[in-house]
PDB file of C-alpha atoms in Angstrom:
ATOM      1  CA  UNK M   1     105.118 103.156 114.598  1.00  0.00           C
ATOM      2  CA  UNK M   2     108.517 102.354 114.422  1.00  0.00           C
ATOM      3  CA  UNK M   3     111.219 100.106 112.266  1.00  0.00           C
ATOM      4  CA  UNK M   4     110.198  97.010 113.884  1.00  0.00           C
ATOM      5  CA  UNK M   5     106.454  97.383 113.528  1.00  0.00           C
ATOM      6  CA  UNK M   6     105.249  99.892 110.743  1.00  0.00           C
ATOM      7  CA  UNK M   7     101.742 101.381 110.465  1.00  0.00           C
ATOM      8  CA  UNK M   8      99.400  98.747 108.741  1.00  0.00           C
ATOM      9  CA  UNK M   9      99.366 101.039 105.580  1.00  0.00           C
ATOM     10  CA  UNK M  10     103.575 100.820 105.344  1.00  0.00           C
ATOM     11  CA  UNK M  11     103.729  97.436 106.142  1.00  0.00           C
ATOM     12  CA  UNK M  12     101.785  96.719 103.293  1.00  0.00           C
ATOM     13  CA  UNK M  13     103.549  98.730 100.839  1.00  0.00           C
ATOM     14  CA  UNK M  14     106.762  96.927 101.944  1.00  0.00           C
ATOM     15  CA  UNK M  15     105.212  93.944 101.254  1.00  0.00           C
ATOM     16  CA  UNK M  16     105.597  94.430  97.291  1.00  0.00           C
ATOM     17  CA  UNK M  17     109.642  94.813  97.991  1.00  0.00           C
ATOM     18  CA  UNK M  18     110.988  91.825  96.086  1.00  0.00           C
ATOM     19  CA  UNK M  19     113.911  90.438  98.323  1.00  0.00           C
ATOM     20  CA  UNK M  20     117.066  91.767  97.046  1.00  0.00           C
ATOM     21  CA  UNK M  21     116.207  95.110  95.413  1.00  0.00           C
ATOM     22  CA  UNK M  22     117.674  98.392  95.747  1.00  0.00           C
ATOM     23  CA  UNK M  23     115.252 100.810  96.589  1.00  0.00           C
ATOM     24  CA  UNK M  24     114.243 104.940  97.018  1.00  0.00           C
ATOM     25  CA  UNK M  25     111.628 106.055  99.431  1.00  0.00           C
ATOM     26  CA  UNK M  26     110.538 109.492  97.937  1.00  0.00           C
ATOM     27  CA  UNK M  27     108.751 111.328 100.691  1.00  0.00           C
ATOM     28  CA  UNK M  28     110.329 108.891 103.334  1.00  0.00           C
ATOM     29  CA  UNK M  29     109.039 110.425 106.491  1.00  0.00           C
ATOM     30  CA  UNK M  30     111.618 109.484 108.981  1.00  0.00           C
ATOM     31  CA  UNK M  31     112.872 106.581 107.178  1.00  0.00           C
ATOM     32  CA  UNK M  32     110.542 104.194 108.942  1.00  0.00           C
ATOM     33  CA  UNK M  33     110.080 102.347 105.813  1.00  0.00           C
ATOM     34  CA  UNK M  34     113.596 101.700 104.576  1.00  0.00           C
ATOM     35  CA  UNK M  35     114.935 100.972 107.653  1.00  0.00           C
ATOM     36  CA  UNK M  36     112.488  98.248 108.063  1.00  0.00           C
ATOM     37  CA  UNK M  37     112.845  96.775 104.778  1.00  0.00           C
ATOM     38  CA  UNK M  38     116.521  96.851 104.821  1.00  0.00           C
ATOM     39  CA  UNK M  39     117.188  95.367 108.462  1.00  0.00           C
ATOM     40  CA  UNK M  40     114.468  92.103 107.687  1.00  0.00           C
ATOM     41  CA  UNK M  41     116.943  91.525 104.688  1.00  0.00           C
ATOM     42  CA  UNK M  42     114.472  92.465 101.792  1.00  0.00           C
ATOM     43  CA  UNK M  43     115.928  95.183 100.073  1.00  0.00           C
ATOM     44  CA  UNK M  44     120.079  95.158 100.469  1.00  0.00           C
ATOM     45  CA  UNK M  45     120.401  99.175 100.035  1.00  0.00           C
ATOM     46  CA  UNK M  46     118.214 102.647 100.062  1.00  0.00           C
ATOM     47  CA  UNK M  47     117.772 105.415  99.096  1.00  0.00           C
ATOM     48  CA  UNK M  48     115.464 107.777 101.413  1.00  0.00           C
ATOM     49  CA  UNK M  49     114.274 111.095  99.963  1.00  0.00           C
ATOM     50  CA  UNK M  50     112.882 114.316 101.393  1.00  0.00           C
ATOM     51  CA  UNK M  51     112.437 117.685 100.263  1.00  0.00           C
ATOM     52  CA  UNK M  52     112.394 119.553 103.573  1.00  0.00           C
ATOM     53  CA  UNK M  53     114.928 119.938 106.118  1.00  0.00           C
ATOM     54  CA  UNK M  54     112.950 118.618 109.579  1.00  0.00           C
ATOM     55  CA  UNK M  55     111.831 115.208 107.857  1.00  0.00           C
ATOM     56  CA  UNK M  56     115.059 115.199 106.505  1.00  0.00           C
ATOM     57  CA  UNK M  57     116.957 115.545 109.444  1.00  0.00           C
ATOM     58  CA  UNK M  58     114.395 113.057 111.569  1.00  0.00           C
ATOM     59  CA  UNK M  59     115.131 110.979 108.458  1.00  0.00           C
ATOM     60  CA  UNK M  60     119.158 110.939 108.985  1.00  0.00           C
ATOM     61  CA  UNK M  61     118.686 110.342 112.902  1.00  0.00           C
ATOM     62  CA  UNK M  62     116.458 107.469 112.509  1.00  0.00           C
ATOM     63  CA  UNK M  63     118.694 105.813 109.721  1.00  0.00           C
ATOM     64  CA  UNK M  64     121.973 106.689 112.553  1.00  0.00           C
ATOM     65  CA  UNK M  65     119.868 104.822 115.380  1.00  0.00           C
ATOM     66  CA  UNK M  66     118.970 102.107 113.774  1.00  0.00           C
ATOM     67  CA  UNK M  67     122.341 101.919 112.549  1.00  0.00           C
ATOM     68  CA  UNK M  68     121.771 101.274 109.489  1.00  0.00           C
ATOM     69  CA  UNK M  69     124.145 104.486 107.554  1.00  0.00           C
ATOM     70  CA  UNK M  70     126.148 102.257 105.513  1.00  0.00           C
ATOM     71  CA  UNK M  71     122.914 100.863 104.193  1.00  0.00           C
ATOM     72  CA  UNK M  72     120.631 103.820 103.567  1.00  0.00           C
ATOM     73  CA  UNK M  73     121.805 106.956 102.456  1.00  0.00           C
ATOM     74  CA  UNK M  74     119.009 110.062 103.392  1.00  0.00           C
ATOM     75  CA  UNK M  75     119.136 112.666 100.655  1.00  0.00           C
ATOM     76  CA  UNK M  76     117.652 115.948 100.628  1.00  0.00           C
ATOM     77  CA  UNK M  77     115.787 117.204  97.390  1.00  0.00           C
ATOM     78  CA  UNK M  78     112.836 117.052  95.068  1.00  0.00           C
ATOM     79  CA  UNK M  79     111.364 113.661  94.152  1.00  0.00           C
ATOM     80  CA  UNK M  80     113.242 111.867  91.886  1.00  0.00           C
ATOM     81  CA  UNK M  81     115.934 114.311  91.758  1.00  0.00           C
ATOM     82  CA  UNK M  82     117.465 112.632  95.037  1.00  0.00           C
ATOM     83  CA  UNK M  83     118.470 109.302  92.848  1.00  0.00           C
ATOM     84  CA  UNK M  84     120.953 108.911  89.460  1.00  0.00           C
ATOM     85  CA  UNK M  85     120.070 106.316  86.824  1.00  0.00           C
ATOM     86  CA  UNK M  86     120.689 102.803  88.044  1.00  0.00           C
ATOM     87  CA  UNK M  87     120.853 103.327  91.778  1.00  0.00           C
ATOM     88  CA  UNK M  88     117.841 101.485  92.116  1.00  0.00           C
ATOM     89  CA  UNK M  89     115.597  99.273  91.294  1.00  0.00           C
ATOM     90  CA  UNK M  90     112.119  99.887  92.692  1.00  0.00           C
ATOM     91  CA  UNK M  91     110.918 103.237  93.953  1.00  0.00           C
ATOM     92  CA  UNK M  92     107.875 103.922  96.105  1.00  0.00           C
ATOM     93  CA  UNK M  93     105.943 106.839  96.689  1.00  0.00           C
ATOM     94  CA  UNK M  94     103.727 106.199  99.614  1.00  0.00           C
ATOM     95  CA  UNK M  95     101.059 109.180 101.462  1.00  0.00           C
ATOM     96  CA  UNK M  96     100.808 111.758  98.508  1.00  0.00           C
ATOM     97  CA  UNK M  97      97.701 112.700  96.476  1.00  0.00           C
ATOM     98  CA  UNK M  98      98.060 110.760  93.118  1.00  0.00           C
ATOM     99  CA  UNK M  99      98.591 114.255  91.271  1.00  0.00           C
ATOM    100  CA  UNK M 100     101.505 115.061  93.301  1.00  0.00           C
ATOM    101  CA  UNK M 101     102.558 111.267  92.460  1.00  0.00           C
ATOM    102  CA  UNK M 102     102.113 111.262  88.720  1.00  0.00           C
ATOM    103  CA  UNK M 103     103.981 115.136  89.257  1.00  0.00           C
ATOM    104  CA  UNK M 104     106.964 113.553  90.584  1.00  0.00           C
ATOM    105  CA  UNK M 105     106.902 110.776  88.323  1.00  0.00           C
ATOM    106  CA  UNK M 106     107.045 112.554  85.425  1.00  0.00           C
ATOM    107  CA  UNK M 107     109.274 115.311  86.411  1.00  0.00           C
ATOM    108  CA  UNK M 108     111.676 112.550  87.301  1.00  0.00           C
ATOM    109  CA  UNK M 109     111.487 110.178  84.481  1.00  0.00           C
ATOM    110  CA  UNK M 110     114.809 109.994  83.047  1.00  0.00           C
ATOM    111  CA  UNK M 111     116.071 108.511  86.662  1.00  0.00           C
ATOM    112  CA  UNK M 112     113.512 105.414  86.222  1.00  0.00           C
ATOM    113  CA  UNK M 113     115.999 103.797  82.966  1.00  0.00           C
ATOM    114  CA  UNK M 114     116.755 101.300  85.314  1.00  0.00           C
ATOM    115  CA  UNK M 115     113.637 100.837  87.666  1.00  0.00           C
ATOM    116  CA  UNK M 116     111.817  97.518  87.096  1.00  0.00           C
ATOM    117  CA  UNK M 117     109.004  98.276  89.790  1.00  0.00           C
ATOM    118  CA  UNK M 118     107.350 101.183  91.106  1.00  0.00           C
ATOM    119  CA  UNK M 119     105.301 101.312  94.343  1.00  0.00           C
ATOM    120  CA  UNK M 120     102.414 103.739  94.684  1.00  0.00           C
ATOM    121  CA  UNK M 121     100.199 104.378  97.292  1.00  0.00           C
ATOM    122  CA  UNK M 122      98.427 107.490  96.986  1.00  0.00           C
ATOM    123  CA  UNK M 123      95.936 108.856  99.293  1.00  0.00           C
ATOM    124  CA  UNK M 124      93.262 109.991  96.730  1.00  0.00           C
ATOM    125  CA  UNK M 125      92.976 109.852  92.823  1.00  0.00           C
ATOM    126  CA  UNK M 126      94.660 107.387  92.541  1.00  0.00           C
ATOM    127  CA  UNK M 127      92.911 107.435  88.682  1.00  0.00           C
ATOM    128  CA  UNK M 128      95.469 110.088  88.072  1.00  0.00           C
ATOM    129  CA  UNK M 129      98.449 107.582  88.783  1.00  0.00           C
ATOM    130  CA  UNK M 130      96.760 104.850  86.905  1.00  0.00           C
ATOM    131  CA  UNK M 131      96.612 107.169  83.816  1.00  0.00           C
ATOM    132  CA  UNK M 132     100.334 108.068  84.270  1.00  0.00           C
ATOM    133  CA  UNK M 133     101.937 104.411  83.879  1.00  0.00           C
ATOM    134  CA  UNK M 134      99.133 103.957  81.199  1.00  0.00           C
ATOM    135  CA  UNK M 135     100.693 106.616  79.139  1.00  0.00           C
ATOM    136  CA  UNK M 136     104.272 105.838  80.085  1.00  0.00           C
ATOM    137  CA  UNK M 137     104.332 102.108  79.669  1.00  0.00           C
ATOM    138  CA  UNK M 138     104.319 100.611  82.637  1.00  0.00           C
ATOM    139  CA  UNK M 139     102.034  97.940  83.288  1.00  0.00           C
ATOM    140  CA  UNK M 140      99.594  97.786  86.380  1.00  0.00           C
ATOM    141  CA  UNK M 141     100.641  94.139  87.622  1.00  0.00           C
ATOM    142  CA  UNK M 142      98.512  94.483  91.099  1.00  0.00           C
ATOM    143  CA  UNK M 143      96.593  96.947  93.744  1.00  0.00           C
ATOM    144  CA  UNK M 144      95.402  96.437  97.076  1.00  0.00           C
ATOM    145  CA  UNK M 145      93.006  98.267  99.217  1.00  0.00           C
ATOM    146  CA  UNK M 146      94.042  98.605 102.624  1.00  0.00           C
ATOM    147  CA  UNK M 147      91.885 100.061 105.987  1.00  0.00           C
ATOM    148  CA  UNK M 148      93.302 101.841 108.828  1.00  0.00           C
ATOM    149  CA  UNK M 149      92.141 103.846 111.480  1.00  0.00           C
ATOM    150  CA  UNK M 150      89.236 105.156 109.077  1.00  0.00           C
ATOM    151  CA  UNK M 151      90.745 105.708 106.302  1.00  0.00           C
ATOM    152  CA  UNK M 152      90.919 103.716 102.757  1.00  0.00           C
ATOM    153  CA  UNK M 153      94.004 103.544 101.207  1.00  0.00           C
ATOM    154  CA  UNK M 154      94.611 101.927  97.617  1.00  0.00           C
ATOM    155  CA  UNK M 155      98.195 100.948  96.511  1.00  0.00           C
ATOM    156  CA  UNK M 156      99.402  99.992  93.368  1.00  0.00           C
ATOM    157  CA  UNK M 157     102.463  97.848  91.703  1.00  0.00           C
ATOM    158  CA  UNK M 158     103.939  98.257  88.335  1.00  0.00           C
ATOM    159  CA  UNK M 159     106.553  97.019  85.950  1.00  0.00           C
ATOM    160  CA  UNK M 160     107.510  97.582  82.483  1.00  0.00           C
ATOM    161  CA  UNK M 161     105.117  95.744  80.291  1.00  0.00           C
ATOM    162  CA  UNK M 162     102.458  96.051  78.380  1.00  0.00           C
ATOM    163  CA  UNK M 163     100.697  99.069  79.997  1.00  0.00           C
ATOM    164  CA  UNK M 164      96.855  97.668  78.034  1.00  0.00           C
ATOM    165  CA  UNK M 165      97.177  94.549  79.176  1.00  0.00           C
ATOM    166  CA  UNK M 166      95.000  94.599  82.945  1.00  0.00           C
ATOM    167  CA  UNK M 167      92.182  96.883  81.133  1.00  0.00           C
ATOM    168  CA  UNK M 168      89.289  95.767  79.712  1.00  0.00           C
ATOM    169  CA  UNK M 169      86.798  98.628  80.088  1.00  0.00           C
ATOM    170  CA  UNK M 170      89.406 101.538  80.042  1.00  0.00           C
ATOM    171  CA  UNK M 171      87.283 104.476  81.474  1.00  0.00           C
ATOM    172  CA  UNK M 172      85.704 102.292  84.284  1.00  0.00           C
ATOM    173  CA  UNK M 173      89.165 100.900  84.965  1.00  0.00           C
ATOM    174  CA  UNK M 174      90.974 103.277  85.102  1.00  0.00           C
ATOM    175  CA  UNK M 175      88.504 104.914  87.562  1.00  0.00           C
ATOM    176  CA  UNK M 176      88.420 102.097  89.762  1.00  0.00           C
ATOM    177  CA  UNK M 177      91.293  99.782  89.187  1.00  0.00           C
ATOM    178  CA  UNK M 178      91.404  96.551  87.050  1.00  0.00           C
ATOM    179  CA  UNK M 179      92.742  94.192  89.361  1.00  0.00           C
ATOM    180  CA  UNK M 180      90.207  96.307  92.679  1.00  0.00           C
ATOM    181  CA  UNK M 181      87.245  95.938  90.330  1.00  0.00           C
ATOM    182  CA  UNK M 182      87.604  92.003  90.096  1.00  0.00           C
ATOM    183  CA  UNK M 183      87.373  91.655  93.554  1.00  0.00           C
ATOM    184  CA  UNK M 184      85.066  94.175  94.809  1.00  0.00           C
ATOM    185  CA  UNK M 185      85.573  93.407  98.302  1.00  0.00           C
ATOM    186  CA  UNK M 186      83.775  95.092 101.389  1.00  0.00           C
ATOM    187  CA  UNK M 187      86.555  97.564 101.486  1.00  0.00           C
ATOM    188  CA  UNK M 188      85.622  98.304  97.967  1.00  0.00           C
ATOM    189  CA  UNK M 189      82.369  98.721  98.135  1.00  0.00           C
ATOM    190  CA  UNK M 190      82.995 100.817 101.666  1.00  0.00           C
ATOM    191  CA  UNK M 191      85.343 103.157  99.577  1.00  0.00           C
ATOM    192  CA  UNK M 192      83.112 103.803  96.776  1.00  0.00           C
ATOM    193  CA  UNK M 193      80.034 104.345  98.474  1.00  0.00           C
ATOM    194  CA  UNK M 194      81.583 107.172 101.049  1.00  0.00           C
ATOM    195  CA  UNK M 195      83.077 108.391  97.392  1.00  0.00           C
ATOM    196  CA  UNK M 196      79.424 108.471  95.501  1.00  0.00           C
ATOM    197  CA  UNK M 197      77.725 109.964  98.466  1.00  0.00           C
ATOM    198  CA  UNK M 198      80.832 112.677  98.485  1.00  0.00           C
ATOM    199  CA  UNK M 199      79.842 113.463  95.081  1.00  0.00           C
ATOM    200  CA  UNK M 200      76.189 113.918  94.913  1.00  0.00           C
ATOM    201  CA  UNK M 201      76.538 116.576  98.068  1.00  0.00           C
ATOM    202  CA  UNK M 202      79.121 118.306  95.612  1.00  0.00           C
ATOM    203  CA  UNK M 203      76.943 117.795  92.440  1.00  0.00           C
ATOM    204  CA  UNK M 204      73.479 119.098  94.582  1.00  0.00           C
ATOM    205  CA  UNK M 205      76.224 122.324  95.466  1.00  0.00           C
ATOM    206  CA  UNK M 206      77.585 122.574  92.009  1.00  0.00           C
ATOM    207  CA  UNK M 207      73.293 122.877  90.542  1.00  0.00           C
ATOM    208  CA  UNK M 208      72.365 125.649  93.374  1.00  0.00           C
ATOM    209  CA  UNK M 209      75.922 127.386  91.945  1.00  0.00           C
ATOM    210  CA  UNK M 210      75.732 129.827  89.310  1.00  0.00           C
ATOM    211  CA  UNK M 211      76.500 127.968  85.808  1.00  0.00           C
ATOM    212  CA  UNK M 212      79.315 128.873  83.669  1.00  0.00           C
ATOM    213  CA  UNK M 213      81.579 126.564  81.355  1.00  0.00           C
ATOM    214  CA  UNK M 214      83.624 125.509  84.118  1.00  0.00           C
ATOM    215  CA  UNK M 215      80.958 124.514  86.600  1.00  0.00           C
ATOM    216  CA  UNK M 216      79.157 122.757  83.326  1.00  0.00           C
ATOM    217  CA  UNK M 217      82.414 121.111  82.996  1.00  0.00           C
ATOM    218  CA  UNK M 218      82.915 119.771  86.528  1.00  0.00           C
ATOM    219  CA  UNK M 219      78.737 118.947  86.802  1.00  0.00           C
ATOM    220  CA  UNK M 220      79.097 116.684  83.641  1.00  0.00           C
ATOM    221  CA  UNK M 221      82.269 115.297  85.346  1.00  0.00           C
ATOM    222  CA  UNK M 222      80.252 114.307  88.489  1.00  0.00           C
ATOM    223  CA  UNK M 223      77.950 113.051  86.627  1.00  0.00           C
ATOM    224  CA  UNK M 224      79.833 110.537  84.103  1.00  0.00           C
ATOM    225  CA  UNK M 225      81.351 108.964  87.467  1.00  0.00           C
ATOM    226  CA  UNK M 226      79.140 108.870  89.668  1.00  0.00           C
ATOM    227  CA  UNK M 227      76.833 106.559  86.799  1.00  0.00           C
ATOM    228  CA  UNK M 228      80.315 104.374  86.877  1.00  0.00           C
ATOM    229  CA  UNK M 229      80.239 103.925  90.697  1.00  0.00           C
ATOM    230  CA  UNK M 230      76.475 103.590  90.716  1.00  0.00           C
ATOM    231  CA  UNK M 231      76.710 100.835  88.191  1.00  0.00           C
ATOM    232  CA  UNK M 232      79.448  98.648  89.467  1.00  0.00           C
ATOM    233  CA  UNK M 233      78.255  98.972  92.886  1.00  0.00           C
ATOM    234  CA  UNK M 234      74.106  97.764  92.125  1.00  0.00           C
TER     235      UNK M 234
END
């Protein structure tokens, strides 16, 4: 992977760059994906965050070699704390869990005044994100599933909006995404069967286990999604 030719997963998360924003890359992993979307011409500046110093560093070098510094500045800190109000317009979060993702979201949410998109891609609940912009007010306007080398991938766009306005059946929904669950593609259904046959090892664990509140808890958990999946996927 490189600036010219991203990993199938980056590519499409650059693909929901409307030409002519201003963007941050939180977690930007050698600035692969600002550098690419500012040299094709589709954002005109960014913003690439990361919290530790090597990715940092590799961050800075890549942004120097592609020569790109007046461009995209690389800053060094925590999520959202690398941008001010207004810098930007869209900012994507791309290869975290969805709890770290909805972490950083809100810890950060006073820089977002000015944001009119978000990017998300994370790499598993991505219910947790879903239930963030729900209860922020920003409105799901599409998702994507995406395959590569194995592994399924779901990204999702928002704006500012009405947040209600792609749900229908809010539990099941927000489980499996509005706009995914129209579709229900073969990636789809490949995603949520590896993810129901993941859960009945852990709920056939979780009944050998001895049973307190919590394990109750987690069983009855299992159990309420796994009758979603089942459902949707019959």
């Amino acid at each position: 992977m490189n600036i010219d030719k991203l990993s199938k997963r980056l590519e499409c998360v650059a693909s929901y760059i409307t030409k002519g924003m201003r963007i941050a890359d939180i977690g930007s992993d050698h600035a692969y994906l600002p550098c690419y979307a500012v040299k094709r011409g589709v954002a005109t500046t960014a913003i690439a965050g990361e919290v530790a110093e090597g990715p940092y560093q590799s961050a800075r070098q890549q942004v120097a070699v592609s020569d790109l510094d007046g461009l995209i500045e690389v800053r060094k800190g925590n999520g959202l704390a690398v941008i001010e109000p207004g810098e930007v317009d869209c900012v994507i979060i791309a290869g975290m869990g969805g709890a770290l993702i909805s972490e950083i979201l809100e810890s950060g949410k006073d820089k977002l005044s000015h944001v009119t998109r978000l990017i998300l891609q994370p790499n598993i609940a991505a219910a947790n994100v879903r239930e963030w912009l729900l209860d922020n007010r920003w409105q799901l306007v599409n998702e994507q599933l995406i395959e590569e080398d194995g592994k399924i991938y779901e990204i999702l766009v928002a704006e500012r909006g009405d947040a209600n306005h792609p749900y229908c059946d809010m539990k099941k929904e927000l489980l499996l995404g509005p706009f995914l669950l129209r579709n229900k593609n073969e990636i789809f259904q490949k995603k949520w069967q590896q993810e129901l046959d993941q859960w009945e090892k852990i709920l056939v664990e979780l009944e050998k286990a001895e049973k307190n509140p919590k394990t109750i808890e987690k069983q009855g958990e299992l159990n309420e999604k796994i009758q979603i999946v089942r459902g949707v996927l019959e």
